[in-house]
PDB file of C-alpha atoms in Angstrom:
ATOM      1  CA  UNK A  25    -255.358  36.170 193.163  1.00 38.00           C
ATOM      2  CA  UNK A  26    -256.049  35.218 189.573  1.00 37.00           C
ATOM      3  CA  UNK A  27    -255.992  38.848 188.440  1.00 42.00           C
ATOM      4  CA  UNK A  28    -252.734  39.395 190.304  1.00 42.00           C
ATOM      5  CA  UNK A  29    -251.244  36.373 188.546  1.00 41.00           C
ATOM      6  CA  UNK A  30    -252.342  37.701 185.157  1.00 48.00           C
ATOM      7  CA  UNK A  31    -250.865  41.100 185.941  1.00 57.00           C
ATOM      8  CA  UNK A  32    -247.585  39.499 186.986  1.00 48.00           C
ATOM      9  CA  UNK A  33    -247.500  37.453 183.770  1.00 54.00           C
ATOM     10  CA  UNK A  34    -248.063  40.604 181.745  1.00 59.00           C
ATOM     11  CA  UNK A  35    -245.265  42.485 183.499  1.00 61.00           C
ATOM     12  CA  UNK A  36    -242.919  39.509 183.205  1.00 58.00           C
ATOM     13  CA  UNK A  37    -243.535  39.119 179.468  1.00 60.00           C
ATOM     14  CA  UNK A  38    -242.897  42.823 178.885  1.00 63.00           C
ATOM     15  CA  UNK A  39    -239.689  42.662 180.892  1.00 62.00           C
ATOM     16  CA  UNK A  40    -238.545  39.581 178.965  1.00 65.00           C
ATOM     17  CA  UNK A  41    -239.298  41.223 175.615  1.00 62.00           C
ATOM     18  CA  UNK A  42    -237.190  44.261 176.535  1.00 68.00           C
ATOM     19  CA  UNK A  43    -234.377  42.191 178.021  1.00 74.00           C
ATOM     20  CA  UNK A  44    -233.991  39.888 175.015  1.00 73.00           C
ATOM     21  CA  UNK A  45    -232.782  42.768 172.852  1.00 71.00           C
ATOM     22  CA  UNK A  46    -229.770  43.224 175.137  1.00 69.00           C
ATOM     23  CA  UNK A  47    -228.186  39.879 174.217  1.00 71.00           C
ATOM     24  CA  UNK A  48    -225.653  39.296 171.473  1.00 70.00           C
ATOM     25  CA  UNK A  49    -227.460  36.696 169.393  1.00 70.00           C
ATOM     26  CA  UNK A  50    -224.426  36.022 167.221  1.00 74.00           C
ATOM     27  CA  UNK A  51    -222.395  34.834 170.205  1.00 73.00           C
ATOM     28  CA  UNK A  52    -222.239  31.195 171.288  1.00 79.00           C
ATOM     29  CA  UNK A  53    -223.327  32.142 174.802  1.00 75.00           C
ATOM     30  CA  UNK A  54    -226.849  32.757 173.469  1.00 77.00           C
ATOM     31  CA  UNK A  55    -227.293  29.210 172.135  1.00 83.00           C
ATOM     32  CA  UNK A  56    -229.001  27.890 175.258  1.00 84.00           C
ATOM     33  CA  UNK A  57    -231.408  30.829 175.289  1.00 84.00           C
ATOM     34  CA  UNK A  58    -232.152  30.278 171.609  1.00 84.00           C
ATOM     35  CA  UNK A  59    -233.018  26.644 172.299  1.00 87.00           C
ATOM     36  CA  UNK A  60    -235.413  27.612 175.077  1.00 87.00           C
ATOM     37  CA  UNK A  61    -237.156  30.181 172.893  1.00 86.00           C
ATOM     38  CA  UNK A  62    -237.447  27.696 170.044  1.00 87.00           C
ATOM     39  CA  UNK A  63    -238.998  25.200 172.448  1.00 88.00           C
ATOM     40  CA  UNK A  64    -241.567  27.845 173.366  1.00 85.00           C
ATOM     41  CA  UNK A  65    -242.668  27.835 169.722  1.00 87.00           C
ATOM     42  CA  UNK A  66    -244.115  24.342 170.060  1.00 84.00           C
ATOM     43  CA  UNK A  67    -245.306  24.613 173.653  1.00 85.00           C
ATOM     44  CA  UNK A  68    -249.153  24.758 173.497  1.00 85.00           C
ATOM     45  CA  UNK A  69    -249.666  26.496 176.881  1.00 84.00           C
ATOM     46  CA  UNK A  70    -247.208  29.206 175.832  1.00 83.00           C
ATOM     47  CA  UNK A  71    -248.845  29.688 172.430  1.00 88.00           C
ATOM     48  CA  UNK A  72    -252.352  29.880 173.872  1.00 87.00           C
ATOM     49  CA  UNK A  73    -251.568  32.990 175.925  1.00 85.00           C
ATOM     50  CA  UNK A  74    -251.593  36.395 174.247  1.00 86.00           C
ATOM     51  CA  UNK A  75    -248.535  37.512 176.222  1.00 83.00           C
ATOM     52  CA  UNK A  76    -246.610  34.452 175.090  1.00 84.00           C
ATOM     53  CA  UNK A  77    -247.414  35.140 171.444  1.00 88.00           C
ATOM     54  CA  UNK A  78    -246.390  38.776 171.825  1.00 87.00           C
ATOM     55  CA  UNK A  79    -243.044  37.782 173.307  1.00 85.00           C
ATOM     56  CA  UNK A  80    -242.390  35.293 170.502  1.00 88.00           C
ATOM     57  CA  UNK A  81    -243.299  37.979 167.980  1.00 88.00           C
ATOM     58  CA  UNK A  82    -240.629  40.201 169.506  1.00 86.00           C
ATOM     59  CA  UNK A  83    -238.111  37.414 168.973  1.00 86.00           C
ATOM     60  CA  UNK A  84    -238.483  37.786 165.200  1.00 87.00           C
ATOM     61  CA  UNK A  85    -236.798  41.184 165.533  1.00 83.00           C
ATOM     62  CA  UNK A  86    -233.779  39.991 167.499  1.00 83.00           C
ATOM     63  CA  UNK A  87    -231.594  38.615 164.707  1.00 84.00           C
ATOM     64  CA  UNK A  88    -232.229  37.695 161.041  1.00 86.00           C
ATOM     65  CA  UNK A  89    -230.676  34.239 161.361  1.00 87.00           C
ATOM     66  CA  UNK A  90    -232.739  33.496 164.457  1.00 87.00           C
ATOM     67  CA  UNK A  91    -235.868  34.570 162.562  1.00 88.00           C
ATOM     68  CA  UNK A  92    -235.069  31.942 159.942  1.00 89.00           C
ATOM     69  CA  UNK A  93    -234.666  29.298 162.647  1.00 89.00           C
ATOM     70  CA  UNK A  94    -238.027  30.215 164.154  1.00 89.00           C
ATOM     71  CA  UNK A  95    -239.732  29.983 160.771  1.00 88.00           C
ATOM     72  CA  UNK A  96    -238.209  26.532 160.227  1.00 88.00           C
ATOM     73  CA  UNK A  97    -239.719  25.391 163.537  1.00 88.00           C
ATOM     74  CA  UNK A  98    -243.100  26.803 162.505  1.00 88.00           C
ATOM     75  CA  UNK A  99    -243.033  24.858 159.232  1.00 86.00           C
ATOM     76  CA  UNK A 100    -242.131  21.619 160.966  1.00 86.00           C
ATOM     77  CA  UNK A 101    -244.895  22.015 163.529  1.00 87.00           C
ATOM     78  CA  UNK A 102    -247.520  22.585 160.830  1.00 85.00           C
ATOM     79  CA  UNK A 103    -246.929  19.027 159.670  1.00 81.00           C
ATOM     80  CA  UNK A 104    -248.713  17.906 162.843  1.00 75.00           C
ATOM     81  CA  UNK A 105    -251.910  19.250 161.323  1.00 68.00           C
ATOM     82  CA  UNK A 106    -253.351  21.031 164.362  1.00 80.00           C
ATOM     83  CA  UNK A 107    -255.458  23.955 163.185  1.00 84.00           C
ATOM     84  CA  UNK A 108    -255.008  25.937 166.390  1.00 86.00           C
ATOM     85  CA  UNK A 109    -251.245  25.971 165.800  1.00 88.00           C
ATOM     86  CA  UNK A 110    -251.702  27.590 162.392  1.00 90.00           C
ATOM     87  CA  UNK A 111    -253.897  30.299 163.921  1.00 91.00           C
ATOM     88  CA  UNK A 112    -251.399  31.021 166.697  1.00 91.00           C
ATOM     89  CA  UNK A 113    -248.425  31.078 164.339  1.00 92.00           C
ATOM     90  CA  UNK A 114    -250.265  33.409 161.996  1.00 92.00           C
ATOM     91  CA  UNK A 115    -250.969  35.764 164.879  1.00 93.00           C
ATOM     92  CA  UNK A 116    -247.289  35.682 165.880  1.00 92.00           C
ATOM     93  CA  UNK A 117    -246.119  36.471 162.344  1.00 92.00           C
ATOM     94  CA  UNK A 118    -248.539  39.375 162.036  1.00 92.00           C
ATOM     95  CA  UNK A 119    -247.461  40.822 165.380  1.00 90.00           C
ATOM     96  CA  UNK A 120    -243.810  40.405 164.412  1.00 90.00           C
ATOM     97  CA  UNK A 121    -244.324  42.184 161.105  1.00 90.00           C
ATOM     98  CA  UNK A 122    -246.366  44.979 162.694  1.00 89.00           C
ATOM     99  CA  UNK A 123    -243.794  45.538 165.436  1.00 85.00           C
ATOM    100  CA  UNK A 124    -240.993  45.795 162.900  1.00 85.00           C
ATOM    101  CA  UNK A 125    -243.009  47.909 160.479  1.00 81.00           C
ATOM    102  CA  UNK A 126    -244.370  50.563 162.785  1.00 74.00           C
ATOM    103  CA  UNK A 127    -242.522  53.857 162.827  1.00 48.00           C
ATOM    104  CA  UNK A 128    -240.481  54.898 165.840  1.00 45.00           C
ATOM    105  CA  UNK A 129    -240.164  58.435 167.067  1.00 40.00           C
ATOM    106  CA  UNK A 130    -237.190  60.439 165.837  1.00 38.00           C
ATOM    107  CA  UNK A 131    -235.513  60.527 169.221  1.00 38.00           C
ATOM    108  CA  UNK A 132    -235.731  56.753 169.515  1.00 47.00           C
ATOM    109  CA  UNK A 133    -234.113  56.397 166.110  1.00 48.00           C
ATOM    110  CA  UNK A 134    -231.233  58.573 167.189  1.00 48.00           C
ATOM    111  CA  UNK A 135    -230.807  56.844 170.532  1.00 50.00           C
ATOM    112  CA  UNK A 136    -231.076  53.288 169.204  1.00 53.00           C
ATOM    113  CA  UNK A 137    -229.783  53.641 165.665  1.00 59.00           C
ATOM    114  CA  UNK A 138    -227.915  50.320 165.836  1.00 61.00           C
ATOM    115  CA  UNK A 139    -230.976  48.500 167.104  1.00 65.00           C
ATOM    116  CA  UNK A 140    -233.153  50.080 164.431  1.00 73.00           C
ATOM    117  CA  UNK A 141    -230.742  48.956 161.722  1.00 76.00           C
ATOM    118  CA  UNK A 142    -230.948  45.392 163.021  1.00 76.00           C
ATOM    119  CA  UNK A 143    -234.745  45.508 163.085  1.00 78.00           C
ATOM    120  CA  UNK A 144    -234.720  46.851 159.524  1.00 81.00           C
ATOM    121  CA  UNK A 145    -232.686  43.813 158.456  1.00 83.00           C
ATOM    122  CA  UNK A 146    -235.110  41.532 160.281  1.00 84.00           C
ATOM    123  CA  UNK A 147    -238.017  43.198 158.462  1.00 86.00           C
ATOM    124  CA  UNK A 148    -236.311  42.646 155.116  1.00 86.00           C
ATOM    125  CA  UNK A 149    -235.839  38.972 155.967  1.00 87.00           C
ATOM    126  CA  UNK A 150    -239.464  38.650 157.074  1.00 88.00           C
ATOM    127  CA  UNK A 151    -240.922  40.319 153.981  1.00 87.00           C
ATOM    128  CA  UNK A 152    -238.342  39.115 151.476  1.00 86.00           C
ATOM    129  CA  UNK A 153    -237.706  35.537 152.605  1.00 87.00           C
ATOM    130  CA  UNK A 154    -239.945  34.165 155.327  1.00 89.00           C
ATOM    131  CA  UNK A 155    -243.411  35.216 154.135  1.00 90.00           C
ATOM    132  CA  UNK A 156    -242.694  34.471 150.437  1.00 91.00           C
ATOM    133  CA  UNK A 157    -241.242  31.147 151.565  1.00 91.00           C
ATOM    134  CA  UNK A 158    -244.499  30.252 153.299  1.00 91.00           C
ATOM    135  CA  UNK A 159    -246.463  31.249 150.196  1.00 93.00           C
ATOM    136  CA  UNK A 160    -244.195  29.111 148.018  1.00 93.00           C
ATOM    137  CA  UNK A 161    -244.542  26.173 150.410  1.00 91.00           C
ATOM    138  CA  UNK A 162    -248.315  26.542 150.271  1.00 92.00           C
ATOM    139  CA  UNK A 163    -248.276  26.494 146.473  1.00 93.00           C
ATOM    140  CA  UNK A 164    -245.938  23.500 146.236  1.00 92.00           C
ATOM    141  CA  UNK A 165    -247.229  21.491 149.203  1.00 90.00           C
ATOM    142  CA  UNK A 166    -247.105  17.744 148.625  1.00 86.00           C
ATOM    143  CA  UNK A 167    -250.445  17.080 150.306  1.00 87.00           C
ATOM    144  CA  UNK A 168    -253.724  19.038 150.312  1.00 88.00           C
ATOM    145  CA  UNK A 169    -253.727  18.905 154.113  1.00 89.00           C
ATOM    146  CA  UNK A 170    -250.390  20.716 154.361  1.00 89.00           C
ATOM    147  CA  UNK A 171    -251.525  23.275 151.803  1.00 91.00           C
ATOM    148  CA  UNK A 172    -254.685  23.888 153.838  1.00 91.00           C
ATOM    149  CA  UNK A 173    -252.638  24.394 157.003  1.00 92.00           C
ATOM    150  CA  UNK A 174    -250.332  26.901 155.323  1.00 92.00           C
ATOM    151  CA  UNK A 175    -253.301  28.780 153.886  1.00 92.00           C
ATOM    152  CA  UNK A 176    -254.823  28.892 157.346  1.00 92.00           C
ATOM    153  CA  UNK A 177    -251.587  30.348 158.712  1.00 92.00           C
ATOM    154  CA  UNK A 178    -251.444  32.975 155.955  1.00 93.00           C
ATOM    155  CA  UNK A 179    -255.113  33.764 156.521  1.00 92.00           C
ATOM    156  CA  UNK A 180    -254.471  34.424 160.192  1.00 91.00           C
ATOM    157  CA  UNK A 181    -251.275  36.366 159.500  1.00 90.00           C
ATOM    158  CA  UNK A 182    -252.338  38.505 156.536  1.00 90.00           C
ATOM    159  CA  UNK A 183    -255.717  38.031 154.902  1.00 90.00           C
ATOM    160  CA  UNK A 184    -257.843  38.574 158.009  1.00 87.00           C
ATOM    161  CA  UNK A 185    -255.788  41.642 158.975  1.00 85.00           C
ATOM    162  CA  UNK A 186    -256.600  43.655 155.855  1.00 81.00           C
ATOM    163  CA  UNK A 187    -259.236  45.697 157.650  1.00 77.00           C
ATOM    164  CA  UNK A 188    -256.933  46.412 160.598  1.00 75.00           C
ATOM    165  CA  UNK A 189    -253.936  47.795 158.730  1.00 77.00           C
ATOM    166  CA  UNK A 190    -253.810  49.219 155.215  1.00 77.00           C
ATOM    167  CA  UNK A 191    -250.133  48.319 154.818  1.00 82.00           C
ATOM    168  CA  UNK A 192    -251.069  44.625 154.892  1.00 87.00           C
ATOM    169  CA  UNK A 193    -252.360  44.933 151.315  1.00 87.00           C
ATOM    170  CA  UNK A 194    -248.921  45.991 150.140  1.00 87.00           C
ATOM    171  CA  UNK A 195    -247.273  43.033 151.876  1.00 89.00           C
ATOM    172  CA  UNK A 196    -249.775  40.573 150.404  1.00 90.00           C
ATOM    173  CA  UNK A 197    -249.134  41.848 146.886  1.00 90.00           C
ATOM    174  CA  UNK A 198    -245.381  41.965 147.411  1.00 89.00           C
ATOM    175  CA  UNK A 199    -245.175  38.390 148.674  1.00 89.00           C
ATOM    176  CA  UNK A 200    -247.805  36.806 146.403  1.00 90.00           C
ATOM    177  CA  UNK A 201    -247.613  38.435 142.976  1.00 88.00           C
ATOM    178  CA  UNK A 202    -244.205  37.044 141.910  1.00 86.00           C
ATOM    179  CA  UNK A 203    -245.218  33.496 142.881  1.00 91.00           C
ATOM    180  CA  UNK A 204    -248.910  33.007 142.378  1.00 91.00           C
ATOM    181  CA  UNK A 205    -249.093  33.752 138.644  1.00 90.00           C
ATOM    182  CA  UNK A 206    -246.268  31.337 137.913  1.00 91.00           C
ATOM    183  CA  UNK A 207    -248.083  28.705 139.944  1.00 92.00           C
ATOM    184  CA  UNK A 208    -251.363  29.314 138.103  1.00 89.00           C
ATOM    185  CA  UNK A 209    -249.587  28.423 134.858  1.00 87.00           C
ATOM    186  CA  UNK A 210    -247.457  25.594 136.252  1.00 89.00           C
ATOM    187  CA  UNK A 211    -247.218  22.247 134.502  1.00 90.00           C
ATOM    188  CA  UNK A 212    -248.077  20.392 137.716  1.00 91.00           C
ATOM    189  CA  UNK A 213    -251.841  20.162 138.188  1.00 91.00           C
ATOM    190  CA  UNK A 214    -251.562  20.019 141.986  1.00 93.00           C
ATOM    191  CA  UNK A 215    -249.636  23.303 141.999  1.00 93.00           C
ATOM    192  CA  UNK A 216    -252.330  24.908 139.847  1.00 92.00           C
ATOM    193  CA  UNK A 217    -254.984  23.626 142.223  1.00 93.00           C
ATOM    194  CA  UNK A 218    -253.148  25.026 145.258  1.00 93.00           C
ATOM    195  CA  UNK A 219    -252.720  28.348 143.478  1.00 92.00           C
ATOM    196  CA  UNK A 220    -256.416  28.419 142.685  1.00 91.00           C
ATOM    197  CA  UNK A 221    -257.239  27.915 146.367  1.00 91.00           C
ATOM    198  CA  UNK A 222    -254.804  30.648 147.367  1.00 91.00           C
ATOM    199  CA  UNK A 223    -256.271  33.119 144.870  1.00 89.00           C
ATOM    200  CA  UNK A 224    -259.597  32.781 146.652  1.00 87.00           C
ATOM    201  CA  UNK A 225    -257.953  33.845 149.906  1.00 88.00           C
ATOM    202  CA  UNK A 226    -255.788  36.735 148.697  1.00 88.00           C
ATOM    203  CA  UNK A 227    -258.059  38.203 146.004  1.00 87.00           C
ATOM    204  CA  UNK A 228    -257.790  40.988 145.006  1.00 87.00           C
ATOM    205  CA  UNK A 229    -254.097  41.770 144.830  1.00 87.00           C
ATOM    206  CA  UNK A 230    -253.612  45.537 144.674  1.00 86.00           C
ATOM    207  CA  UNK A 231    -250.614  47.842 144.524  1.00 83.00           C
ATOM    208  CA  UNK A 232    -250.264  50.572 147.121  1.00 79.00           C
ATOM    209  CA  UNK A 233    -249.822  54.115 145.900  1.00 74.00           C
ATOM    210  CA  UNK A 234    -246.089  54.729 146.066  1.00 73.00           C
ATOM    211  CA  UNK A 235    -244.098  57.766 147.112  1.00 68.00           C
ATOM    212  CA  UNK A 236    -241.890  59.176 144.359  1.00 63.00           C
ATOM    213  CA  UNK A 237    -238.769  61.216 145.057  1.00 54.00           C
ATOM    214  CA  UNK A 238    -238.184  64.796 143.995  1.00 51.00           C
ATOM    215  CA  UNK A 239    -241.569  66.406 144.366  1.00 51.00           C
ATOM    216  CA  UNK A 240    -242.461  69.475 146.403  1.00 51.00           C
ATOM    217  CA  UNK A 241    -240.729  70.922 149.406  1.00 50.00           C
ATOM    218  CA  UNK A 242    -240.618  67.623 151.259  1.00 50.00           C
ATOM    219  CA  UNK A 243    -238.578  66.026 148.494  1.00 50.00           C
ATOM    220  CA  UNK A 244    -241.207  63.398 147.637  1.00 56.00           C
ATOM    221  CA  UNK A 245    -244.668  63.173 146.094  1.00 69.00           C
ATOM    222  CA  UNK A 246    -247.288  60.519 145.617  1.00 71.00           C
ATOM    223  CA  UNK A 247    -247.543  58.386 142.509  1.00 73.00           C
ATOM    224  CA  UNK A 248    -249.842  59.939 139.860  1.00 81.00           C
ATOM    225  CA  UNK A 249    -253.410  58.828 140.434  1.00 81.00           C
ATOM    226  CA  UNK A 250    -254.095  57.731 136.864  1.00 83.00           C
ATOM    227  CA  UNK A 251    -250.891  55.716 136.719  1.00 84.00           C
ATOM    228  CA  UNK A 252    -251.747  54.001 139.999  1.00 81.00           C
ATOM    229  CA  UNK A 253    -255.288  53.192 138.829  1.00 86.00           C
ATOM    230  CA  UNK A 254    -254.021  51.781 135.540  1.00 88.00           C
ATOM    231  CA  UNK A 255    -251.488  49.621 137.371  1.00 88.00           C
ATOM    232  CA  UNK A 256    -254.192  48.121 139.566  1.00 87.00           C
ATOM    233  CA  UNK A 257    -256.541  47.639 136.617  1.00 89.00           C
ATOM    234  CA  UNK A 258    -253.865  45.684 134.775  1.00 90.00           C
ATOM    235  CA  UNK A 259    -253.196  43.553 137.848  1.00 90.00           C
ATOM    236  CA  UNK A 260    -256.911  42.883 138.319  1.00 90.00           C
ATOM    237  CA  UNK A 261    -257.277  41.906 134.662  1.00 90.00           C
ATOM    238  CA  UNK A 262    -254.338  39.534 135.041  1.00 90.00           C
ATOM    239  CA  UNK A 263    -255.995  37.830 138.008  1.00 90.00           C
ATOM    240  CA  UNK A 264    -259.330  37.533 136.213  1.00 90.00           C
ATOM    241  CA  UNK A 265    -257.722  36.067 133.087  1.00 90.00           C
ATOM    242  CA  UNK A 266    -255.856  33.513 135.194  1.00 89.00           C
ATOM    243  CA  UNK A 267    -259.019  32.381 136.981  1.00 89.00           C
ATOM    244  CA  UNK A 268    -260.994  32.231 133.739  1.00 89.00           C
ATOM    245  CA  UNK A 269    -258.321  30.048 132.147  1.00 90.00           C
ATOM    246  CA  UNK A 270    -258.443  27.639 135.094  1.00 90.00           C
ATOM    247  CA  UNK A 271    -262.146  27.079 134.430  1.00 89.00           C
ATOM    248  CA  UNK A 272    -261.087  25.502 131.128  1.00 90.00           C
ATOM    249  CA  UNK A 273    -258.145  23.547 132.565  1.00 88.00           C
ATOM    250  CA  UNK A 274    -257.446  20.040 131.281  1.00 88.00           C
ATOM    251  CA  UNK A 275    -257.274  18.589 134.795  1.00 89.00           C
ATOM    252  CA  UNK A 276    -260.599  17.627 136.364  1.00 90.00           C
ATOM    253  CA  UNK A 277    -259.542  18.544 139.916  1.00 91.00           C
ATOM    254  CA  UNK A 278    -258.350  21.973 138.816  1.00 91.00           C
ATOM    255  CA  UNK A 279    -261.585  22.721 136.958  1.00 90.00           C
ATOM    256  CA  UNK A 280    -263.649  21.737 139.970  1.00 90.00           C
ATOM    257  CA  UNK A 281    -261.590  23.852 142.349  1.00 91.00           C
ATOM    258  CA  UNK A 282    -261.638  26.753 139.894  1.00 91.00           C
ATOM    259  CA  UNK A 283    -265.437  26.683 139.812  1.00 91.00           C
ATOM    260  CA  UNK A 284    -265.557  26.840 143.611  1.00 91.00           C
ATOM    261  CA  UNK A 285    -262.939  29.591 143.815  1.00 91.00           C
ATOM    262  CA  UNK A 286    -264.504  31.739 141.111  1.00 91.00           C
ATOM    263  CA  UNK A 287    -267.886  31.376 142.792  1.00 89.00           C
ATOM    264  CA  UNK A 288    -266.523  32.710 146.086  1.00 90.00           C
ATOM    265  CA  UNK A 289    -264.660  35.533 144.346  1.00 90.00           C
ATOM    266  CA  UNK A 290    -267.726  36.614 142.389  1.00 90.00           C
ATOM    267  CA  UNK A 291    -269.897  36.479 145.489  1.00 88.00           C
ATOM    268  CA  UNK A 292    -267.578  38.729 147.456  1.00 86.00           C
ATOM    269  CA  UNK A 293    -266.433  41.124 144.715  1.00 87.00           C
ATOM    270  CA  UNK A 294    -269.239  41.220 142.141  1.00 87.00           C
ATOM    271  CA  UNK A 295    -269.449  45.026 142.076  1.00 85.00           C
ATOM    272  CA  UNK A 296    -265.685  45.520 141.891  1.00 84.00           C
ATOM    273  CA  UNK A 297    -265.225  43.413 138.744  1.00 88.00           C
ATOM    274  CA  UNK A 298    -265.860  44.495 135.139  1.00 87.00           C
ATOM    275  CA  UNK A 299    -269.291  43.427 133.916  1.00 87.00           C
ATOM    276  CA  UNK A 300    -267.921  41.715 130.801  1.00 89.00           C
ATOM    277  CA  UNK A 301    -265.517  39.589 132.836  1.00 89.00           C
ATOM    278  CA  UNK A 302    -268.232  38.674 135.326  1.00 88.00           C
ATOM    279  CA  UNK A 303    -270.539  37.574 132.520  1.00 88.00           C
ATOM    280  CA  UNK A 304    -267.775  35.531 130.914  1.00 89.00           C
ATOM    281  CA  UNK A 305    -266.927  33.670 134.130  1.00 90.00           C
ATOM    282  CA  UNK A 306    -270.572  33.008 135.013  1.00 89.00           C
ATOM    283  CA  UNK A 307    -271.162  31.553 131.546  1.00 88.00           C
ATOM    284  CA  UNK A 308    -268.110  29.320 131.897  1.00 89.00           C
ATOM    285  CA  UNK A 309    -269.335  28.043 135.260  1.00 89.00           C
ATOM    286  CA  UNK A 310    -272.698  27.310 133.653  1.00 87.00           C
ATOM    287  CA  UNK A 311    -270.914  25.361 130.913  1.00 87.00           C
ATOM    288  CA  UNK A 312    -269.128  23.295 133.559  1.00 88.00           C
ATOM    289  CA  UNK A 313    -272.541  22.210 134.824  1.00 87.00           C
ATOM    290  CA  UNK A 314    -272.674  20.114 131.629  1.00 84.00           C
ATOM    291  CA  UNK A 315    -269.074  18.859 131.874  1.00 82.00           C
ATOM    292  CA  UNK A 316    -268.974  15.445 130.221  1.00 82.00           C
ATOM    293  CA  UNK A 317    -265.727  14.275 131.826  1.00 84.00           C
ATOM    294  CA  UNK A 318    -266.486  14.390 135.531  1.00 83.00           C
ATOM    295  CA  UNK A 319    -269.534  14.397 137.749  1.00 86.00           C
ATOM    296  CA  UNK A 320    -267.448  16.067 140.472  1.00 88.00           C
ATOM    297  CA  UNK A 321    -266.885  19.084 138.220  1.00 88.00           C
ATOM    298  CA  UNK A 322    -270.603  19.303 137.508  1.00 87.00           C
ATOM    299  CA  UNK A 323    -271.368  19.220 141.231  1.00 90.00           C
ATOM    300  CA  UNK A 324    -268.784  21.917 141.967  1.00 90.00           C
ATOM    301  CA  UNK A 325    -270.197  24.128 139.222  1.00 88.00           C
ATOM    302  CA  UNK A 326    -273.753  23.762 140.518  1.00 87.00           C
ATOM    303  CA  UNK A 327    -272.546  24.547 144.038  1.00 88.00           C
ATOM    304  CA  UNK A 328    -270.772  27.660 142.718  1.00 88.00           C
ATOM    305  CA  UNK A 329    -273.978  28.886 141.093  1.00 86.00           C
ATOM    306  CA  UNK A 330    -275.819  28.129 144.316  1.00 85.00           C
ATOM    307  CA  UNK A 331    -273.274  30.256 146.154  1.00 85.00           C
ATOM    308  CA  UNK A 332    -274.018  33.142 143.793  1.00 85.00           C
ATOM    309  CA  UNK A 333    -277.729  32.920 144.577  1.00 83.00           C
ATOM    310  CA  UNK A 334    -276.932  34.445 147.971  1.00 81.00           C
ATOM    311  CA  UNK A 335    -275.428  37.505 146.261  1.00 82.00           C
ATOM    312  CA  UNK A 336    -278.063  40.193 145.743  1.00 81.00           C
ATOM    313  CA  UNK A 337    -276.178  41.751 142.819  1.00 83.00           C
ATOM    314  CA  UNK A 338    -276.091  38.446 140.926  1.00 83.00           C
ATOM    315  CA  UNK A 339    -279.845  37.906 140.747  1.00 83.00           C
ATOM    316  CA  UNK A 340    -280.288  39.312 137.234  1.00 83.00           C
ATOM    317  CA  UNK A 341    -277.440  37.216 135.871  1.00 82.00           C
ATOM    318  CA  UNK A 342    -278.787  34.095 137.578  1.00 83.00           C
ATOM    319  CA  UNK A 343    -282.190  34.545 135.925  1.00 83.00           C
ATOM    320  CA  UNK A 344    -280.486  34.250 132.543  1.00 82.00           C
ATOM    321  CA  UNK A 345    -278.136  31.393 133.418  1.00 82.00           C
ATOM    322  CA  UNK A 346    -280.248  29.058 135.528  1.00 81.00           C
ATOM    323  CA  UNK A 347    -282.790  28.071 132.827  1.00 80.00           C
ATOM    324  CA  UNK A 348    -279.938  26.506 130.857  1.00 74.00           C
ATOM    325  CA  UNK A 349    -278.928  24.506 133.927  1.00 73.00           C
ATOM    326  CA  UNK A 350    -282.420  23.207 134.676  1.00 67.00           C
ATOM    327  CA  UNK A 351    -281.987  20.514 132.048  1.00 60.00           C
ATOM    328  CA  UNK A 352    -279.689  18.678 134.463  1.00 55.00           C
ATOM    329  CA  UNK A 353    -282.641  17.481 136.525  1.00 51.00           C
TER     330      UNK A 353
END
């Protein structure tokens, strides 16, 4: 009986997802249905089921204005501080983006050209407004708790999906690059701290190799390899310079968070970073172990070096750095 109930729920959710696209969401007659769907966004039993999350993800492709309303509900619910909500909302946003992004067959495009145009507008809203808006809210959050919740949502929606879909890298760079570097150089120390935390999650930002028009018989060709490599090298250097500058920040909290963030980045990407930059950042972390302004910064720096001890590639560098830190005992 339980399996029959699950099968019925699956069929019902699929039927609902297909039926919702038949409504005119700009008409006043759809207001009551909109309210019910928005209520589903903060209904825990509905969010806990995979079929419920899939149906809500489909709702992001119904109408651009309705997508904005759903995102507003998501933001308000994150203020409650429940971690499971952030995970569920991140899953919904990823499913919504993937559903809108995936290519349809040519016959479906011809048969549902109007519907495809609407979904294209919804995708533009999702990538151009909603996801960057969540990133901006994370960077400018008034409390560390809210910033943590938004990072958890973005982690579930984007960062953890990098291995599942290559196109996620392009979305992360597109939504983060215009905002995160401004935040890393902001006058507000709390914004710089939030940006430092976010860099740890989204590192490294990389550009996808673009298609250029006018090449070959198909009318398009890929971006030159050397140009693409140089573009990514410049972006990587920009990220490294920003993190290195945060290690010397005037604010104690920012320096401490920068030491933690740089430690995690070095541990996970030691081989991918230039040796000179790695050496420079490790030396700066070692200098923070003797920070005269704050004991918290010294503790964070020691913890960062301890994190690097677990990295096999960092052993040679640690042999040179640790003797200078032993004087702290």
